[in-house]
PDB file of C-alpha atoms in Angstrom:
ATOM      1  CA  UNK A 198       0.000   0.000   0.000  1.00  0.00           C
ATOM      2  CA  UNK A 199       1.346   3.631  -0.717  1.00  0.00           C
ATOM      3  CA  UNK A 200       1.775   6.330   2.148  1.00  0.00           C
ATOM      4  CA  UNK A 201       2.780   9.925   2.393  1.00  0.00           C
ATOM      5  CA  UNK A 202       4.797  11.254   5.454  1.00  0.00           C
ATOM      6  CA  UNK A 203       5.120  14.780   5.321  1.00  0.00           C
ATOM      7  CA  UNK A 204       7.353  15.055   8.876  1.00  0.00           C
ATOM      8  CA  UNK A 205       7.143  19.383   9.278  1.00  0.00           C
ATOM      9  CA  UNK A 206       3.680  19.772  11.155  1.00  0.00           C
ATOM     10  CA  UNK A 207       4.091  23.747  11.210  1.00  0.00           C
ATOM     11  CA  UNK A 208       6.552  25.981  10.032  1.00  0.00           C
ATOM     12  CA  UNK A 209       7.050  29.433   9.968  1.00  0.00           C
ATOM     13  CA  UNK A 210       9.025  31.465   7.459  1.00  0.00           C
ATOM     14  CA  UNK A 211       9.502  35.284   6.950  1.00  0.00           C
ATOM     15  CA  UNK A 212       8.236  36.760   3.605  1.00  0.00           C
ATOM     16  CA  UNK A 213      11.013  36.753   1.167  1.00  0.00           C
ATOM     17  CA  UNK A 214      13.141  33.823   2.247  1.00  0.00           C
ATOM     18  CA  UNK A 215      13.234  30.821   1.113  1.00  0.00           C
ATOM     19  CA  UNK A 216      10.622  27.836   1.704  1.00  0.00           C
ATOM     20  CA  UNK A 217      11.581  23.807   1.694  1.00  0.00           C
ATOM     21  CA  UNK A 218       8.748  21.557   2.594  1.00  0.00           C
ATOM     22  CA  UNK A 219       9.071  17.900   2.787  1.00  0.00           C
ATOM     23  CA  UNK A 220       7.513  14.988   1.383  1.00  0.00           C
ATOM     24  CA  UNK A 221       8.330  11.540   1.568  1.00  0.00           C
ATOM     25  CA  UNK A 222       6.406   8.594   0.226  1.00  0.00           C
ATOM     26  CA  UNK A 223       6.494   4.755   0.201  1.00  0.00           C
ATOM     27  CA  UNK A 224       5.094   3.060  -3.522  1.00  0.00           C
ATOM     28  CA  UNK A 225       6.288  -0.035  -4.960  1.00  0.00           C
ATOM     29  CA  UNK A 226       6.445   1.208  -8.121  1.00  0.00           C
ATOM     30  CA  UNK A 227       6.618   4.418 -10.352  1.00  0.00           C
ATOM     31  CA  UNK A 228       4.749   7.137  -8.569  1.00  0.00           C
ATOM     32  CA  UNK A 229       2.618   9.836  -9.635  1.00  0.00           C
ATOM     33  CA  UNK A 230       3.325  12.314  -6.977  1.00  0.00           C
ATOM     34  CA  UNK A 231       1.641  16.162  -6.112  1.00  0.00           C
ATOM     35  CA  UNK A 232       1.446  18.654  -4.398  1.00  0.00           C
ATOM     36  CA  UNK A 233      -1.979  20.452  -3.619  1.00  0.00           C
ATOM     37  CA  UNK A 234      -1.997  24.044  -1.837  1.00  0.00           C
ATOM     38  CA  UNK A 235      -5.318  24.479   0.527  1.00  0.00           C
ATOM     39  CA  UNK A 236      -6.274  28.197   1.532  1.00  0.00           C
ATOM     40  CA  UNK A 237      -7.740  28.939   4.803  1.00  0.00           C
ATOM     41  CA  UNK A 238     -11.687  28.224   4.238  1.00  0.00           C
ATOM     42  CA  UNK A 239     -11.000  26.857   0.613  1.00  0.00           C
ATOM     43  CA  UNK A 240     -10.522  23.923  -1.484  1.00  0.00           C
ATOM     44  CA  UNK A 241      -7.401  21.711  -3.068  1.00  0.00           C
ATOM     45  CA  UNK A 242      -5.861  23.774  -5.626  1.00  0.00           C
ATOM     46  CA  UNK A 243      -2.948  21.541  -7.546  1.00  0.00           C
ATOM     47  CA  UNK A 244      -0.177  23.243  -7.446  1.00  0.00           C
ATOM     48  CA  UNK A 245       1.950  20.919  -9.776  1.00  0.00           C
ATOM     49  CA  UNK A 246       2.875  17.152 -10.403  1.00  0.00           C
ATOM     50  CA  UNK A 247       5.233  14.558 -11.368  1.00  0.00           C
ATOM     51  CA  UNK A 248       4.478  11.397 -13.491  1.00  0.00           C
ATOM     52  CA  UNK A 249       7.938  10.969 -14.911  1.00  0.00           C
ATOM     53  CA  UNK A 250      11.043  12.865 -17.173  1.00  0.00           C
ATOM     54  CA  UNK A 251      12.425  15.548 -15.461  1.00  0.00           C
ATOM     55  CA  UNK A 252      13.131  15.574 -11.906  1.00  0.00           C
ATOM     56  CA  UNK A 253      12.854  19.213 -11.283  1.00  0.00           C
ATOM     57  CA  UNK A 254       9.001  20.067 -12.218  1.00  0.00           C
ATOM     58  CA  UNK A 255       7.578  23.615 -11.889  1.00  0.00           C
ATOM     59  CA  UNK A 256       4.282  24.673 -10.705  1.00  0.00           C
ATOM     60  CA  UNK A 257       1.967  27.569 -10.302  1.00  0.00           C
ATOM     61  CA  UNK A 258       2.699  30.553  -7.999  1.00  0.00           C
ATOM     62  CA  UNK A 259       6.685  29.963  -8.259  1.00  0.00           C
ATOM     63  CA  UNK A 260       6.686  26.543  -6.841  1.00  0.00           C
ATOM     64  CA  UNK A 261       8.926  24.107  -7.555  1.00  0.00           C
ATOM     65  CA  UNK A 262       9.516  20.401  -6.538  1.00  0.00           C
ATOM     66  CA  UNK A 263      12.107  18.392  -7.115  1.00  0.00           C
ATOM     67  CA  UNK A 264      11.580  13.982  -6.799  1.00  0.00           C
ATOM     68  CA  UNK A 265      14.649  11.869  -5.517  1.00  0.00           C
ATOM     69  CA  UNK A 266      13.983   8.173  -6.085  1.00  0.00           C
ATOM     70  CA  UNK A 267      17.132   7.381  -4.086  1.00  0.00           C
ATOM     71  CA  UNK A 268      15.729   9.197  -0.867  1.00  0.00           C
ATOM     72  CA  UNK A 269      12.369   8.364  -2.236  1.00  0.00           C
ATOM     73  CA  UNK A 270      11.016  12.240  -1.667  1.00  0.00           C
ATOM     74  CA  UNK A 271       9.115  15.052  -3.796  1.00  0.00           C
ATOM     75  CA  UNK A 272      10.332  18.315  -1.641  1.00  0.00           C
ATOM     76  CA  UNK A 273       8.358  21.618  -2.517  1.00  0.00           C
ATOM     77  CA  UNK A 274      10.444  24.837  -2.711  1.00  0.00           C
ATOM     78  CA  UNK A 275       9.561  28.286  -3.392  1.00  0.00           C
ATOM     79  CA  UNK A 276      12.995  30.955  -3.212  1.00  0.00           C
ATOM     80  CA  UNK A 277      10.893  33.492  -1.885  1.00  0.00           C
ATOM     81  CA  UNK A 278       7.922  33.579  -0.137  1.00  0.00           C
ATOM     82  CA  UNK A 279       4.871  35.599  -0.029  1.00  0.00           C
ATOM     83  CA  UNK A 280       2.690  36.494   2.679  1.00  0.00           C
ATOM     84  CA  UNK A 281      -0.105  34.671   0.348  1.00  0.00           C
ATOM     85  CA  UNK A 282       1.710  31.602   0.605  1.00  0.00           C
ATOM     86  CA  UNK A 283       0.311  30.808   4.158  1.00  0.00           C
ATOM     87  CA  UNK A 284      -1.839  28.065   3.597  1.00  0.00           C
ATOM     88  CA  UNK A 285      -2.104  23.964   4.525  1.00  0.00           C
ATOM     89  CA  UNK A 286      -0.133  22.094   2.046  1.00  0.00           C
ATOM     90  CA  UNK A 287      -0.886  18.397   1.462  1.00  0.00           C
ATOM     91  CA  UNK A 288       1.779  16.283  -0.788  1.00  0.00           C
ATOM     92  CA  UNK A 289      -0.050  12.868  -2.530  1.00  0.00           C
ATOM     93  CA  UNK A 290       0.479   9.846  -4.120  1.00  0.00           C
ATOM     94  CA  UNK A 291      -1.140   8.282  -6.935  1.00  0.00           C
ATOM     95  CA  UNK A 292      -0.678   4.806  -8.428  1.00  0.00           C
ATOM     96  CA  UNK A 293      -1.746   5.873 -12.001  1.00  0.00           C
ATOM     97  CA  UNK A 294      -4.989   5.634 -13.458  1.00  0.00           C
ATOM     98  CA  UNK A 295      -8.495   7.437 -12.676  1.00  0.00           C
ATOM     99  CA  UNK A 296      -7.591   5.967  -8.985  1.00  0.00           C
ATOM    100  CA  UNK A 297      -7.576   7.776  -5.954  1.00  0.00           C
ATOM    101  CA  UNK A 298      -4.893   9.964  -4.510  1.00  0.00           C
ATOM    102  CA  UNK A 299      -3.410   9.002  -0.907  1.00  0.00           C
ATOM    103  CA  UNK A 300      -2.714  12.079   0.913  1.00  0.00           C
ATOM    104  CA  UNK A 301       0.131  13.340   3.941  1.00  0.00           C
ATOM    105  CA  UNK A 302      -0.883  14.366   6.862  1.00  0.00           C
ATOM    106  CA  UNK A 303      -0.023  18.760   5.913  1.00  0.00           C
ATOM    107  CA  UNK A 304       2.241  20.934   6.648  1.00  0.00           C
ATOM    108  CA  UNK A 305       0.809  24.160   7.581  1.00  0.00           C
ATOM    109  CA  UNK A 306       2.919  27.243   6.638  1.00  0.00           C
ATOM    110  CA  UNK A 307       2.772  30.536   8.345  1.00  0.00           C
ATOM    111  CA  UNK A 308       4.676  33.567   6.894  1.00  0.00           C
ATOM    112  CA  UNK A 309       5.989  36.283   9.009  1.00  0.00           C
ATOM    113  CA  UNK A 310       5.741  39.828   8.146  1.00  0.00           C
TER     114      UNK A 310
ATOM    115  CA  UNK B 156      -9.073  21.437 -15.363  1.00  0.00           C
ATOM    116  CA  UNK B 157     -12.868  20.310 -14.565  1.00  0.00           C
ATOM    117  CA  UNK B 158     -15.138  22.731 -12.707  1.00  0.00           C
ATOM    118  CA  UNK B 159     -16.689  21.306  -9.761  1.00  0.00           C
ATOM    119  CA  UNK B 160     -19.153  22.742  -7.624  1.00  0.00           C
ATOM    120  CA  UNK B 161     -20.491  21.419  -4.367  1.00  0.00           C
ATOM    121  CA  UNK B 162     -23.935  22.304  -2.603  1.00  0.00           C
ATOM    122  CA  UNK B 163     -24.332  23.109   0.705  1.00  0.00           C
ATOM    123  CA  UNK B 164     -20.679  25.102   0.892  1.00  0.00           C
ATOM    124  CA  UNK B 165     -21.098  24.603   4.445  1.00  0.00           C
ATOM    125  CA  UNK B 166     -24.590  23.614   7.061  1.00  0.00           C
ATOM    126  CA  UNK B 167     -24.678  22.846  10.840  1.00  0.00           C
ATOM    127  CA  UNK B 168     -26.518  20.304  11.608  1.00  0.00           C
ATOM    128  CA  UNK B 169     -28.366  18.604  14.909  1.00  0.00           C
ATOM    129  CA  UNK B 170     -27.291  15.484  16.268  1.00  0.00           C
ATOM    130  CA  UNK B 171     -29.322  12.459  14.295  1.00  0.00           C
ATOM    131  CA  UNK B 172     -30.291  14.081  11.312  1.00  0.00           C
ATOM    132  CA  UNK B 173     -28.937  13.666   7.877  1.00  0.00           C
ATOM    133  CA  UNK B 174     -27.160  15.560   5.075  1.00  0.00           C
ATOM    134  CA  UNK B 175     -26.972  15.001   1.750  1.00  0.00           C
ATOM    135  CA  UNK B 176     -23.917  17.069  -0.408  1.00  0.00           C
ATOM    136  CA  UNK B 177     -23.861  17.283  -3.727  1.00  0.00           C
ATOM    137  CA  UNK B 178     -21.401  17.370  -6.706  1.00  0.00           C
ATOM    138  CA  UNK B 179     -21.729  18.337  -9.995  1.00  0.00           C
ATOM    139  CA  UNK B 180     -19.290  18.615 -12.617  1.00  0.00           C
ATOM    140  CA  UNK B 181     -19.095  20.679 -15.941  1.00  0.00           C
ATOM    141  CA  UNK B 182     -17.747  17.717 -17.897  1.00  0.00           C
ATOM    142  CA  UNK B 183     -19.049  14.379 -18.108  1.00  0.00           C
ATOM    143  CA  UNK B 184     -16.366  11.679 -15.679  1.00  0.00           C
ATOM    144  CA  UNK B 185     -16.560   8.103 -15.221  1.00  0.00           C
ATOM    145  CA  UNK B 186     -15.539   8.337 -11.842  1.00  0.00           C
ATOM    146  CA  UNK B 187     -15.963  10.328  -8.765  1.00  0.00           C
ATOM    147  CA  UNK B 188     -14.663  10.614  -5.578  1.00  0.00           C
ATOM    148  CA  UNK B 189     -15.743  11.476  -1.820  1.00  0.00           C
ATOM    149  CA  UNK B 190     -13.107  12.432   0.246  1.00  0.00           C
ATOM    150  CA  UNK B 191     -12.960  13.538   4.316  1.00  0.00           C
ATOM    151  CA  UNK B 192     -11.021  15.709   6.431  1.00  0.00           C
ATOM    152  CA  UNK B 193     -11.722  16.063   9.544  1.00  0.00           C
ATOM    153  CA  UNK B 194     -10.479  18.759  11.485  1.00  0.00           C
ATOM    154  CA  UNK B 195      -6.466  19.516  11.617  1.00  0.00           C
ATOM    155  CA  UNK B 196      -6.307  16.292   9.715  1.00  0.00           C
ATOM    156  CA  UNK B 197      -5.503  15.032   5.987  1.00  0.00           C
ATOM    157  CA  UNK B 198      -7.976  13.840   3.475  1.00  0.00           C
ATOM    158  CA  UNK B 199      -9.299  10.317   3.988  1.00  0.00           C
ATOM    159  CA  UNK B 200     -10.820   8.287   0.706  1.00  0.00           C
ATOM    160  CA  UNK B 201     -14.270   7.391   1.808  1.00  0.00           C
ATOM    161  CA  UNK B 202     -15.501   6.138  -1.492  1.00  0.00           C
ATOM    162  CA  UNK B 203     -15.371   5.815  -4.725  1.00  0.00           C
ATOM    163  CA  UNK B 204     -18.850   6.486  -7.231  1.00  0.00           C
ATOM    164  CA  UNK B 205     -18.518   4.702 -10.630  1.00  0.00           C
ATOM    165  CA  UNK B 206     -22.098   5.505 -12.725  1.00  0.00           C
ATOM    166  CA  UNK B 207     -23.867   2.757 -13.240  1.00  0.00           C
ATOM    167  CA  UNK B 208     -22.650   0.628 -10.676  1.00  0.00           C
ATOM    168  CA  UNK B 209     -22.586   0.559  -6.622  1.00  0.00           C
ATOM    169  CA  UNK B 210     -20.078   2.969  -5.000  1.00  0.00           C
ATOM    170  CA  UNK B 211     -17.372   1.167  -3.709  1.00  0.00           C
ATOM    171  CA  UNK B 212     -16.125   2.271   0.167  1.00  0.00           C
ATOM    172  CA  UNK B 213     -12.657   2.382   2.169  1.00  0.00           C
ATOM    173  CA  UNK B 214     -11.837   0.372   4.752  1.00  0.00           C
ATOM    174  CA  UNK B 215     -14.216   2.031   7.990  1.00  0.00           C
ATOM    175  CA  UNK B 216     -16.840   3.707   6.176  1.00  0.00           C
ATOM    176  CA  UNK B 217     -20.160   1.450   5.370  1.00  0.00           C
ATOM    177  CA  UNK B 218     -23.180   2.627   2.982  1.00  0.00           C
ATOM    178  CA  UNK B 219     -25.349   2.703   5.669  1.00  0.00           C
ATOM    179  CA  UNK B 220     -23.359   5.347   6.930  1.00  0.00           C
ATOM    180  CA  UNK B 221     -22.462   7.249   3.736  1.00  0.00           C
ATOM    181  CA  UNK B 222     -25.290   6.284   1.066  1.00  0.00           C
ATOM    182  CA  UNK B 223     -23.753   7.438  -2.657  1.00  0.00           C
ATOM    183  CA  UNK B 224     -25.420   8.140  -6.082  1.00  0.00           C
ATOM    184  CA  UNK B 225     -24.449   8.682  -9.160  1.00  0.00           C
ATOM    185  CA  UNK B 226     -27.599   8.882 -11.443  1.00  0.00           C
ATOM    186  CA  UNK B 227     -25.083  10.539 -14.404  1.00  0.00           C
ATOM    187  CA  UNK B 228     -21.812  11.448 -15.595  1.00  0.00           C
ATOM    188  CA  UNK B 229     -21.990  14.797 -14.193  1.00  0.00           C
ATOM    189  CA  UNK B 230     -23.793  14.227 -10.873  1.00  0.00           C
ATOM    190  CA  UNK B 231     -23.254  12.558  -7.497  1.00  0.00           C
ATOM    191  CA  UNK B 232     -24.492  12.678  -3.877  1.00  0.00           C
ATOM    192  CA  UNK B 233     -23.003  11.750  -0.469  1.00  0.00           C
ATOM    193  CA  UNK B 234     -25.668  11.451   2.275  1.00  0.00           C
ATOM    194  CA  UNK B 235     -24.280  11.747   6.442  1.00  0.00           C
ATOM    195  CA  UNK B 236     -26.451   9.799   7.815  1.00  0.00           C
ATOM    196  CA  UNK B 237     -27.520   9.735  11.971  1.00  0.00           C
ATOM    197  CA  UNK B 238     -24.749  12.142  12.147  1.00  0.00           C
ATOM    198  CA  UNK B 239     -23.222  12.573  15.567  1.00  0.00           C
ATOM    199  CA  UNK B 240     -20.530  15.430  16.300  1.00  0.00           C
ATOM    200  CA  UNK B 241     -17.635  12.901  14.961  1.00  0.00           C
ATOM    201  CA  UNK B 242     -18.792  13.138  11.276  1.00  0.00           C
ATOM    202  CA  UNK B 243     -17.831  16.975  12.014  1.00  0.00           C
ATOM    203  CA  UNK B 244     -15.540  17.733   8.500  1.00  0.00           C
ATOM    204  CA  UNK B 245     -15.151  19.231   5.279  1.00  0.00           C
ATOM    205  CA  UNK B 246     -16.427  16.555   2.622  1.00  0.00           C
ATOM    206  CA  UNK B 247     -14.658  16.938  -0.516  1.00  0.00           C
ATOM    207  CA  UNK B 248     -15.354  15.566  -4.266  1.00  0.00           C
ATOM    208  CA  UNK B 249     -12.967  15.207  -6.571  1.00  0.00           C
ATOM    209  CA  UNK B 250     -12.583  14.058 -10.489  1.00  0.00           C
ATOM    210  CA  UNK B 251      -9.645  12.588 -12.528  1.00  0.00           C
ATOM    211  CA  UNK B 252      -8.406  14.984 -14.993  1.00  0.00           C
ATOM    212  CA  UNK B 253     -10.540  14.254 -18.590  1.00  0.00           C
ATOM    213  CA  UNK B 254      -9.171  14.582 -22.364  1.00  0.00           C
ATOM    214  CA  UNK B 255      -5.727  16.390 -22.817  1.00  0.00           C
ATOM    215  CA  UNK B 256      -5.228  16.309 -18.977  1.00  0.00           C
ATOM    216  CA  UNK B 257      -3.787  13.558 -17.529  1.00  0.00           C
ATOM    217  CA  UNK B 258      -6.120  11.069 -16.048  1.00  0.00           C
ATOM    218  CA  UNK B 259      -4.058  10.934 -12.900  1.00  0.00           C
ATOM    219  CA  UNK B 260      -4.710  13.894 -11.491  1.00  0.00           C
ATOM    220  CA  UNK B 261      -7.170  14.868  -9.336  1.00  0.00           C
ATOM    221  CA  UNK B 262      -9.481  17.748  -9.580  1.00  0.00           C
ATOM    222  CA  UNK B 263     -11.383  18.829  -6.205  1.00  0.00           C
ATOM    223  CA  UNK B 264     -14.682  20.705  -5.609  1.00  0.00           C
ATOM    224  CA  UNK B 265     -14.622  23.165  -2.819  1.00  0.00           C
ATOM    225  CA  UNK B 266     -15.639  21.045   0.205  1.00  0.00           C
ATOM    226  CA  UNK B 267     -18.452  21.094   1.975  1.00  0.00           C
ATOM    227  CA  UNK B 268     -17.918  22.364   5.790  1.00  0.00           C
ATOM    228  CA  UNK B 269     -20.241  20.098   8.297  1.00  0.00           C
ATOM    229  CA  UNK B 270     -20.697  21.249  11.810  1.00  0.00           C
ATOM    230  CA  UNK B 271     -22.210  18.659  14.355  1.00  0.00           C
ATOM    231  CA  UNK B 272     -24.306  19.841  17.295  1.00  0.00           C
TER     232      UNK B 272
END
């Protein structure tokens, strides 16, 4: 069965530096991995994905994530933050198909002024 | 991406009643799906709603408990039943991405917010 950890519960950041959240997940095969962004009182809004190719994949808002199959992680990265970053995000994994998604537990990001 | 709208957006409700949420898409989808996430938590799979067919459920959630339909492509329902303040959540539907997207991504409605009294 495929899990998501995403260890980082809360974190705080200060607008304009630099975000890393992590993501790790357990598949036993090729994953389809994402990231989804959820706004205070709103719902999932994909912020990008990775089915295969390129490691490094980009996403909306300035997002990045990168996948490791050695360390078996998708981390999300942004080099600057905005205060309109705060928000619950949720990493997933998919095993391919029109199948359902298996979700991490959050990270909730606060940004400081 | 799909547009997905959910009805109520959000509903308090009293202790042994019963809601029913609805979904509808803008594009016709073989499959839908009913997530929860209960509060501080992640979203859990409760089922998934294939037209045509009988909704198939995860591991701890029963139809008795979470009655589906799916009368067409575009259209599904999720009933809370007896509710009690534990079913307290957002309820979520989602769709797999249709045509040029890619099938294995997931599109979400807004979620439904459900307070229990």
């Amino acid at each position: 069965a495929q899990s998501v950890t995403q260890p980082d519960i809360h974190i705080t950041v200060s607008e304009g530096a630099s975000l890393e959240l992590r993501c790790n997940y357990s598949y036993g095969a090729t994953p389809y991995l994402f990231w989804y962004v959820q706004s205070p009182g709103q719902g999932l809004q994909l912020l990008l994905k990775y089915f295969s190719g390129d490691t490094l994949v980009q996403g909306i808002k300035g997002f990045e994530a990168e996948f490791k199959r050695s360390q078996s992680s998708f981390n999300l990265r942004k080099p600057s933050v905005h205060w309109s970053d705060a928000a619950e995000y949720f990493c997933a994994v998919g095993a391919g198909g029109r199948r359902a998604l298996t979700f991490g537990s959050g990270t909730r990001l606060q940004v400081q002024p | 991406s799909a547009v997905i709208s959910q009805k109520p957006s959000r509903d308090i409700c009293q202790r042994g009643t019963s809601l029913t949420i609805q979904c509808q898409v803008d594009s016709q989808v073989t499959m839908m799906f009913w997530y929860r996430q209960q509060p501080g938590q992640s979203l859990t799979l409760i089922a998934t709603a294939n037209q045509g067919s009988e909704a198939t459920y995860e591991s701890g959630f029963v139809i008795d408990k979470f009655p589906i339909s799916r009368p067409n492509l575009t259209f599904s329902t999720l009933t809370v039943s007896n509710m009690s303040p534990e079913d307290s959540s957002i309820y979520l539907c989602s769709v797999p991405g249709q045509g040029a997207m890619r099938q294995e991504t997931q599109y979400f409605g807004p979620g439904t917010r459900l307070l229990v009294l």
